[in-house]
GROMACS .gro file of C-alpha atoms in nm:
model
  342
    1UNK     CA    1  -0.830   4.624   5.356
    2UNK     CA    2  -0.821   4.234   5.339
    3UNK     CA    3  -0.547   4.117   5.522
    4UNK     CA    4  -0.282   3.834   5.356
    5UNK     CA    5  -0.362   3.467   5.395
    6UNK     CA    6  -0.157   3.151   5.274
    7UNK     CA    7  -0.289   2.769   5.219
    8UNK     CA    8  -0.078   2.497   5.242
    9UNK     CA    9  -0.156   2.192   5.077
   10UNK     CA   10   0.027   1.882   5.189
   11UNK     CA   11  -0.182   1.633   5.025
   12UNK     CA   12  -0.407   1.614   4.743
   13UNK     CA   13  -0.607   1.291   4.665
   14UNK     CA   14  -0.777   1.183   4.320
   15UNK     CA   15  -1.117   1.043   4.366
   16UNK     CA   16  -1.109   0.725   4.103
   17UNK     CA   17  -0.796   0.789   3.912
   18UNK     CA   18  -0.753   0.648   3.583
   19UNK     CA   19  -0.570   0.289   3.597
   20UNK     CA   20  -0.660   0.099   3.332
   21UNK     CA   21  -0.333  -0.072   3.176
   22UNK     CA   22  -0.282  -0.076   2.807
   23UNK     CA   23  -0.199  -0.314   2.549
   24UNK     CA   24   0.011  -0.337   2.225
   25UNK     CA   25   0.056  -0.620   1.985
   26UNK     CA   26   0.219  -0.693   1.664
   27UNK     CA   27   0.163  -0.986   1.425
   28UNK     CA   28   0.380  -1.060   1.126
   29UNK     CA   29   0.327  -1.383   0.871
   30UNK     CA   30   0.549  -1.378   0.532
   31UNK     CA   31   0.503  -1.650   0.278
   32UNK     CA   32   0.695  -1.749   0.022
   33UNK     CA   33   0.619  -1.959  -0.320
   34UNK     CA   34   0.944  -1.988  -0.470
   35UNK     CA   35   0.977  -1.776  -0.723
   36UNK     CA   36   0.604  -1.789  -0.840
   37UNK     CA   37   0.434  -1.549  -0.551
   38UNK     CA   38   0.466  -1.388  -0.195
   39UNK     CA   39   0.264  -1.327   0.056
   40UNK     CA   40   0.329  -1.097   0.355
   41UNK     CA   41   0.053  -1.004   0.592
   42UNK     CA   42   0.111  -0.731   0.899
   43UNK     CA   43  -0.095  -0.636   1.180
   44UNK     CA   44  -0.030  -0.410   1.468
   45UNK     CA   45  -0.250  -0.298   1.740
   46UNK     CA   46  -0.181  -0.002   2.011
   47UNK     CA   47  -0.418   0.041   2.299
   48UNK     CA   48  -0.519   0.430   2.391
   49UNK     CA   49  -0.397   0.299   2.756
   50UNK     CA   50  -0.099   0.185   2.680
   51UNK     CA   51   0.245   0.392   2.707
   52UNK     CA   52   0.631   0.368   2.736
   53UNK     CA   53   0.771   0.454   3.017
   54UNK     CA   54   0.812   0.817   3.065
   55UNK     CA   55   0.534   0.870   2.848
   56UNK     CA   56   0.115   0.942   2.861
   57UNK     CA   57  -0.080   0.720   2.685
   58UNK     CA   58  -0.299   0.858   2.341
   59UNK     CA   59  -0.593   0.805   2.461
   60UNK     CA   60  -0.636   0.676   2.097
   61UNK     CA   61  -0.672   0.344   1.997
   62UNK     CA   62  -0.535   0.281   1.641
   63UNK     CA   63  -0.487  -0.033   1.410
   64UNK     CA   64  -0.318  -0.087   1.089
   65UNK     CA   65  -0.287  -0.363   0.876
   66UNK     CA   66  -0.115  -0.433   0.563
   67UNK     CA   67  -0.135  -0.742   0.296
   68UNK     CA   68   0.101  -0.735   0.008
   69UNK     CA   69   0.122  -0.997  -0.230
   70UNK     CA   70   0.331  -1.062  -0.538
   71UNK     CA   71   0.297  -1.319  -0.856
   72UNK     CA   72   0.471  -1.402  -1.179
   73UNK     CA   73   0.208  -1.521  -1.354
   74UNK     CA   74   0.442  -1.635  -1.672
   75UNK     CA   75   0.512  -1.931  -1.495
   76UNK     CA   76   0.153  -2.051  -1.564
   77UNK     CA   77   0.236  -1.983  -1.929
   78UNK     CA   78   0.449  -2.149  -2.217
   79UNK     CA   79   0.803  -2.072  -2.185
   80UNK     CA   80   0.780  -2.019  -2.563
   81UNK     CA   81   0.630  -1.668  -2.549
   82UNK     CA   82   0.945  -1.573  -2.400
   83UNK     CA   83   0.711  -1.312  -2.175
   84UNK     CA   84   0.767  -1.218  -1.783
   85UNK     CA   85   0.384  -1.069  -1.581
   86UNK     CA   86   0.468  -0.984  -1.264
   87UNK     CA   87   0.213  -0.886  -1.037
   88UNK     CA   88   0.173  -0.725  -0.741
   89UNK     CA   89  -0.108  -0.610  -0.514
   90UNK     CA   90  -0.147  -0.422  -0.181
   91UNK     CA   91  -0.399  -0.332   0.062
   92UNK     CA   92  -0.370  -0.127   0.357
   93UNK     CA   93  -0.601  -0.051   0.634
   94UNK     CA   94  -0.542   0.194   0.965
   95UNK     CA   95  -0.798   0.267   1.204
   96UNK     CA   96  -0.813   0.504   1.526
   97UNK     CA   97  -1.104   0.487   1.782
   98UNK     CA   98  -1.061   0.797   2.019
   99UNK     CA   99  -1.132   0.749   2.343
  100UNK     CA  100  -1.083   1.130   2.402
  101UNK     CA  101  -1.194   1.402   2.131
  102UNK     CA  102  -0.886   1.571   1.959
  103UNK     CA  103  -0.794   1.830   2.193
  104UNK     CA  104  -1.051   1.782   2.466
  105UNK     CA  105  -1.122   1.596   2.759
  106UNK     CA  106  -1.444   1.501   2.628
  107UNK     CA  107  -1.497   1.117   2.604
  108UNK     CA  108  -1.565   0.980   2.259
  109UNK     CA  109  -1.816   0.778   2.388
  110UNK     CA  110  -2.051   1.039   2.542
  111UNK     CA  111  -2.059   1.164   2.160
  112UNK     CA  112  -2.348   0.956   1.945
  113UNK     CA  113  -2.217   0.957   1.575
  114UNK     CA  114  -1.889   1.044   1.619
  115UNK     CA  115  -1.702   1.057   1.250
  116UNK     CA  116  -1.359   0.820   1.364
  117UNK     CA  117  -1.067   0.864   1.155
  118UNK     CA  118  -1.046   0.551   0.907
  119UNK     CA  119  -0.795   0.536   0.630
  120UNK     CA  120  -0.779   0.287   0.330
  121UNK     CA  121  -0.561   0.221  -0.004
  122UNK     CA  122  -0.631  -0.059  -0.264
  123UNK     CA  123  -0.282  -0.068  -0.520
  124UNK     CA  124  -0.236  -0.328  -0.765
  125UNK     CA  125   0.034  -0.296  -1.072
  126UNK     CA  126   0.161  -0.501  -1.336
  127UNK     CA  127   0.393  -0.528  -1.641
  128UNK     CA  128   0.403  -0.762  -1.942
  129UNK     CA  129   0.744  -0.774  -2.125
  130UNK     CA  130   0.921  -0.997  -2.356
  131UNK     CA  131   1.282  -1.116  -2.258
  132UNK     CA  132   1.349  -1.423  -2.547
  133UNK     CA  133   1.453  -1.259  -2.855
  134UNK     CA  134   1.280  -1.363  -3.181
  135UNK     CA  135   1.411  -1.581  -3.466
  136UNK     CA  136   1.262  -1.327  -3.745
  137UNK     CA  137   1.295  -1.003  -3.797
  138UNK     CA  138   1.000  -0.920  -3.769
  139UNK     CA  139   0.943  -1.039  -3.404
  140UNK     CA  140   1.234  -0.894  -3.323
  141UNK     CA  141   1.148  -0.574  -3.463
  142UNK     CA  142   0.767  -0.525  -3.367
  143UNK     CA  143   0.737  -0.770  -3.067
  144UNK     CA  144   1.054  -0.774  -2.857
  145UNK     CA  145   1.064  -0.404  -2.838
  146UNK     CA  146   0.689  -0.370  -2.694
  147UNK     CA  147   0.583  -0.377  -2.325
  148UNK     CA  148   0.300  -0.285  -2.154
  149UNK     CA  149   0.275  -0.154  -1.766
  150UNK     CA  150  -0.029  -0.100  -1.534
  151UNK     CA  151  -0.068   0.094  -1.240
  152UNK     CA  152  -0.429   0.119  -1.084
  153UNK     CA  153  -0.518   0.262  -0.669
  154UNK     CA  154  -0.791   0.315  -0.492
  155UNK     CA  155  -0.797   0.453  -0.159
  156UNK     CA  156  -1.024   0.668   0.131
  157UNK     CA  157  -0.975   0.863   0.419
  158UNK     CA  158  -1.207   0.990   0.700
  159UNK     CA  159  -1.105   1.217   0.966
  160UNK     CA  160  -1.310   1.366   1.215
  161UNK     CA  161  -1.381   1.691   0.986
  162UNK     CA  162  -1.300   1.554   0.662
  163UNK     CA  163  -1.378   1.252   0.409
  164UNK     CA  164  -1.104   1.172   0.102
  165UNK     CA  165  -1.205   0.956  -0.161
  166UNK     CA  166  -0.946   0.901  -0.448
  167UNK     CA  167  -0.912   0.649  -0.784
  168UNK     CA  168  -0.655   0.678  -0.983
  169UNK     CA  169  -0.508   0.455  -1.290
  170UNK     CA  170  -0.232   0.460  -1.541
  171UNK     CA  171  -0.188   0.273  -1.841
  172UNK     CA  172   0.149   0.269  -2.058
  173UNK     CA  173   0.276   0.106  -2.389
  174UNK     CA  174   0.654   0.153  -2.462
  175UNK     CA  175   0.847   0.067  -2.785
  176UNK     CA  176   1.225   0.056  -2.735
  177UNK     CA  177   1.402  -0.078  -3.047
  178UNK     CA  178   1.806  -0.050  -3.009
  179UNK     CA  179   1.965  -0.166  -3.293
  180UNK     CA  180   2.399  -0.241  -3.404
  181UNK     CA  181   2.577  -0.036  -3.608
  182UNK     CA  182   2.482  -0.100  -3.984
  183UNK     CA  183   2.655   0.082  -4.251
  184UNK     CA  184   3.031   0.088  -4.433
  185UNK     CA  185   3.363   0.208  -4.390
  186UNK     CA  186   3.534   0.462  -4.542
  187UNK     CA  187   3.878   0.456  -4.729
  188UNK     CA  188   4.089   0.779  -4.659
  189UNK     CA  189   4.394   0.670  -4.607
  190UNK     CA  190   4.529   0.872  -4.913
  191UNK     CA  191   4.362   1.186  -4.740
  192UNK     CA  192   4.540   1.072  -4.405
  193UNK     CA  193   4.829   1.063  -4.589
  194UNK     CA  194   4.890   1.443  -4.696
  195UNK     CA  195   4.860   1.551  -4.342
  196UNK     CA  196   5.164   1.591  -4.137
  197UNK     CA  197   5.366   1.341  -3.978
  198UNK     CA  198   5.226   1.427  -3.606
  199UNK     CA  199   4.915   1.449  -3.713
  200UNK     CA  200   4.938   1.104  -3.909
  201UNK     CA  201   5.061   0.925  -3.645
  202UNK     CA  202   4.819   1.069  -3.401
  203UNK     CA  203   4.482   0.873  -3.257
  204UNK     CA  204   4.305   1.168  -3.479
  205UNK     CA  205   4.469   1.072  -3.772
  206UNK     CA  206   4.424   0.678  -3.682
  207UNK     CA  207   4.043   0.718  -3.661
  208UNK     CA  208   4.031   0.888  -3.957
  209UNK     CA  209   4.163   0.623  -4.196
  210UNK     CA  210   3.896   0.437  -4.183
  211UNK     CA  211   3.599   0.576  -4.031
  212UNK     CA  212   3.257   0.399  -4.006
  213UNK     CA  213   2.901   0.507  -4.149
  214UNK     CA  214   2.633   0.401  -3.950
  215UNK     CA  215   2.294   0.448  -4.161
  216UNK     CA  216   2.030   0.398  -3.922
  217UNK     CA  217   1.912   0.512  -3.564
  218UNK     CA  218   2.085   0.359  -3.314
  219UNK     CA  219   1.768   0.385  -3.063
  220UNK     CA  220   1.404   0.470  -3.157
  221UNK     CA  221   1.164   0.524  -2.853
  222UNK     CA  222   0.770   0.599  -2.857
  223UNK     CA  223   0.579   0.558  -2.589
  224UNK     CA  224   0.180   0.602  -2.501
  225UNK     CA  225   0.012   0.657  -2.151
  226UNK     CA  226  -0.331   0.766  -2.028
  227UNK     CA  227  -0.340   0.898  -1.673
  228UNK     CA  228  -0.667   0.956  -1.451
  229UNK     CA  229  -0.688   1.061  -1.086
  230UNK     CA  230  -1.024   1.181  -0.989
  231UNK     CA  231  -1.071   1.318  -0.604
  232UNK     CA  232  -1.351   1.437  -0.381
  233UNK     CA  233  -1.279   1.561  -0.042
  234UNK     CA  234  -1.602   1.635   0.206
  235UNK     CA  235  -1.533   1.890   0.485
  236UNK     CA  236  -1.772   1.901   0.784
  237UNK     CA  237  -1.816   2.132   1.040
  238UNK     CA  238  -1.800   1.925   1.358
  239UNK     CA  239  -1.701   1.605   1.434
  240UNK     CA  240  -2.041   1.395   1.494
  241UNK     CA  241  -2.243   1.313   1.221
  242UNK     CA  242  -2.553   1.515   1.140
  243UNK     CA  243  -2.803   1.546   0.865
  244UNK     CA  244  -2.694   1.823   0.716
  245UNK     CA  245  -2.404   1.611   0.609
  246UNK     CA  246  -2.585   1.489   0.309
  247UNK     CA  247  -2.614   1.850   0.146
  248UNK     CA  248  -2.262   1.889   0.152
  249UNK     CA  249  -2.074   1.955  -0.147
  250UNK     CA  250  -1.719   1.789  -0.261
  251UNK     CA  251  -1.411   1.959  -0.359
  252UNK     CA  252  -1.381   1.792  -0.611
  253UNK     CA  253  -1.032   1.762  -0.869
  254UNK     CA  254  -0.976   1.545  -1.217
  255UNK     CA  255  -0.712   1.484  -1.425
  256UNK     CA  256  -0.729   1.281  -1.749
  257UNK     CA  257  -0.407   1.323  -1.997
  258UNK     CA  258  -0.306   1.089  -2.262
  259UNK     CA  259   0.044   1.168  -2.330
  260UNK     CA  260   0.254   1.025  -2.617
  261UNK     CA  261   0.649   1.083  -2.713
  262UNK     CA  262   0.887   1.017  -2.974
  263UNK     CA  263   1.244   0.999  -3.007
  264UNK     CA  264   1.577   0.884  -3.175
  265UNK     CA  265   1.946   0.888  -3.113
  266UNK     CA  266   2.167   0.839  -3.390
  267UNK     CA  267   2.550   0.800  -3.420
  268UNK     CA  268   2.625   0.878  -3.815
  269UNK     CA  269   2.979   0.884  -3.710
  270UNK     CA  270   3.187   0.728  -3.413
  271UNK     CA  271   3.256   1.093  -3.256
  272UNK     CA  272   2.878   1.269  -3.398
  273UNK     CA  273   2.582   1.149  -3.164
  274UNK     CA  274   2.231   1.307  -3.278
  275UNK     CA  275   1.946   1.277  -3.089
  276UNK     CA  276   1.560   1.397  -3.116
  277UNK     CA  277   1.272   1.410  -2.865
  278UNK     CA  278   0.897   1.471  -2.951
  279UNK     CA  279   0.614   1.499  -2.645
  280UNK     CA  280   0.282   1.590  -2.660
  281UNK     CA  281  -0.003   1.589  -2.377
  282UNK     CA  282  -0.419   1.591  -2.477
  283UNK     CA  283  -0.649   1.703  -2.201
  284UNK     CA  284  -0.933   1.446  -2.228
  285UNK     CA  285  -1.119   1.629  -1.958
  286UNK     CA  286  -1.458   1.771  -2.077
  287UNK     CA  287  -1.550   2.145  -1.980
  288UNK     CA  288  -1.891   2.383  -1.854
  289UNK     CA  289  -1.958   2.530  -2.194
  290UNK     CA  290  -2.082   2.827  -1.919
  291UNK     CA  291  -1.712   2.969  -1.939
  292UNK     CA  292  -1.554   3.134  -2.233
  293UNK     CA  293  -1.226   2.901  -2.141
  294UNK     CA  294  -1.495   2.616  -2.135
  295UNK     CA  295  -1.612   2.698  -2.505
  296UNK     CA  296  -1.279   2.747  -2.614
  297UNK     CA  297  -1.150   2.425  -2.487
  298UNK     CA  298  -1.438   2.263  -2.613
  299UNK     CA  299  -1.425   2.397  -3.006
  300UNK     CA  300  -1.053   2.297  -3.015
  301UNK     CA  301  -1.134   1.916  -2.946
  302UNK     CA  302  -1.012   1.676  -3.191
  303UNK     CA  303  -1.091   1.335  -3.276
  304UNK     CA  304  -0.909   1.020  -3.423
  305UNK     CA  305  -1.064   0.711  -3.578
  306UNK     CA  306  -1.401   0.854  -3.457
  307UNK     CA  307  -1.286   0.874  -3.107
  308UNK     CA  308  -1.263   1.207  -2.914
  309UNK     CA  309  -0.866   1.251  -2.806
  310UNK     CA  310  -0.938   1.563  -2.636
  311UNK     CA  311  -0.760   1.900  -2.662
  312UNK     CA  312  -0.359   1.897  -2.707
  313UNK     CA  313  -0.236   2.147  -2.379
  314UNK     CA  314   0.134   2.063  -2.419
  315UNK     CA  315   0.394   2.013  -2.675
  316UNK     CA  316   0.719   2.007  -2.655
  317UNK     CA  317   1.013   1.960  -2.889
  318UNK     CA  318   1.394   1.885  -2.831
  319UNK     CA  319   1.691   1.826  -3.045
  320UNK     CA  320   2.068   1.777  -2.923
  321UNK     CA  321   2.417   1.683  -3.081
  322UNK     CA  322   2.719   1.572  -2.927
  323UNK     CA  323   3.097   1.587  -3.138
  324UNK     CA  324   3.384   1.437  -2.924
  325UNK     CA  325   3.664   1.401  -3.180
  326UNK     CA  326   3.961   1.245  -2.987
  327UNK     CA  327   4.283   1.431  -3.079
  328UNK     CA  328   4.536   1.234  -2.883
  329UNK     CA  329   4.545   0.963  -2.609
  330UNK     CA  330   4.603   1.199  -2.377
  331UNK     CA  331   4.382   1.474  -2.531
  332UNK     CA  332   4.010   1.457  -2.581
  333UNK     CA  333   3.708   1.738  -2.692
  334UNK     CA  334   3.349   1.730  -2.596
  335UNK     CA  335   3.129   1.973  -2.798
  336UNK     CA  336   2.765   1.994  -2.730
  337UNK     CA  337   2.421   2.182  -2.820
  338UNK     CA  338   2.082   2.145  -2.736
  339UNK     CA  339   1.763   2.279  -2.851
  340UNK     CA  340   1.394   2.249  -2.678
  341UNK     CA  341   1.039   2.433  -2.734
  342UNK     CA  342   0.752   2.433  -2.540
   0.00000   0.00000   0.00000
């Protein structure tokens, strides 16, 4: 039998212990042009060394920085178009230098090629609308109501197993035409007049005296956008780079829609409200003609003005009414109905 032994350690001593101190630093610089631009531009900076109290450091070194800027570029224009551009871009940039590998104790820089996590995003947007109202009808009917917005990214992201690549863009014309109440009044004060006394003498019987026609919609929307975000994403196997990496395929993901809708509201009467929606979505993406699906999609294309608009792959149609006759002042009725297919 082996007999019991204890060890008692009163002291144990690390041979070169880690002492290096960290560092953090943050830099901040806004600028501001009045009200033609901005400017803002952000940088901070944390060491891998450096911690709080109470805490271990990262062992990760990471940096981000951020510029964001912002212009009305109608104030380089004639105050006679009547027009506001506002623009804005931003750019953002984050980087991370491991001194240890994820999850190890392996040093990063024992490790030739190592894949460090990087991370960037290019935005920019604008807008183009008109604000002065027009003299003529006709501006005020086809120009006021137009506008025009932008929306375009780029970005990329690298991790130690995986590499992001993304571009996206948007484009959207709106029409929004609101329009007064045009139309005539009606005389039924002799019809008023048969009805009883409480009745007569009630807000009901008030409003119906003379009630007003309104001929035309008080609100006509359309609206047009095309939308594109295309995507690869690269996943490796380890962490360093290697040759192999170049025979890697993406997972890769599209979408391309233009989209277009239609609608009204009109109030024939003060207590009828109508109103009308209309939305349809093309798939402009093109598909393998290896697939049945891809054959299908690809005989049901359409095209307008000689240019392809793709294959419709949603519709949808609404319709609504709303009837609040007001009986008394202390008395009112709501009724509603909608109706929508997909």
């Amino acid at each position: 039998p082996t007999p019991d032994a204890e060890l008692w350690v009163d002291d144990i001593r690390l041979v070169e212990p880690v002492s290096r101190a960290g560092s953090a630093m943050a830099v901040d610089a806004p600028l501001i042009a009045s009200d033609v631009g901005e400017l803002s531009l952000g940088f901070v900076r944390q060491d891998g060394y450096f911690q709080q109290i109470g805490q271990d450091p990262s062992y990760r070194t990471t940096g981000t920085m951020q510029v964001a800027s912002g212009a009305r570029l109608d104030r380089f224009l004639p105050t006679g178009l009547g027009v506001v551009v506002p623009v804005s871009i931003a750019y953002a940039r984050s980087t991370v230098d491991p001194q240890l590998l994820t999850g190890t104790d392996i040093e990063g820089k024992d490790l030739a090629g190592l894949r460090k996590p990087e991370s960037w995003a290019l935005n920019y947007t604008f807008s183009i609308n008109r604000i002065q109202r027009g003299q003529s009808w006709l501006v005020r009917g086809f120009i006021d109501p137009l506008s025009l917005n932008g929306n375009f990214s780029n970005g990329r992201n690298t991790s130690e197993l995986s590499t992001a690549r993304n571009n996206s863009h948007s484009l959207q014309a709106s029409y929004l035409l609101q329009q007064g109440k045009r139309g005539f009044t009606l005389n039924l004060g002799g019809l008023v007049g048969i009805l009883p006394g409480f009745l007569r003498k009630s807000d009901a019987g008030n409003g119906l005296q003379r009630p007003g026609v309104n001929l035309v919609p008080g609100t006509i929307r359309l609206s047009s956008s095309i939308n594109r975000s295309e995507s690869d994403v690269f996943v490796y196997q380890v962490p360093v780079h290697r040759d192999s990496d170049a025979v890697v395929r993406p997972i890769n993901a599209l979408t391309h829609l233009w989209r277009n809708s239609a609608g009204l509201t009109w109030q024939p009467l003060g207590m009828l409200a109508l109103s009308s929606d209309l939305a349809s979505a093309r798939d402009l993406r093109r598909y393998d003609d290896s697939t049945a699906i891809g054959r299908l999609a690809g005989a049901s294309r359409k095209s307008l003005a000689g240019l392809d608009v793709g294959v419709e792959s949603e519709r949808q149609f609404g319709t609504g009414f709303s009837l609040t006759p007001r009986l008394a002042s202390w008395l009112r009725t709501d009724f509603w109905g909608e109706y929508e297919n997909e």
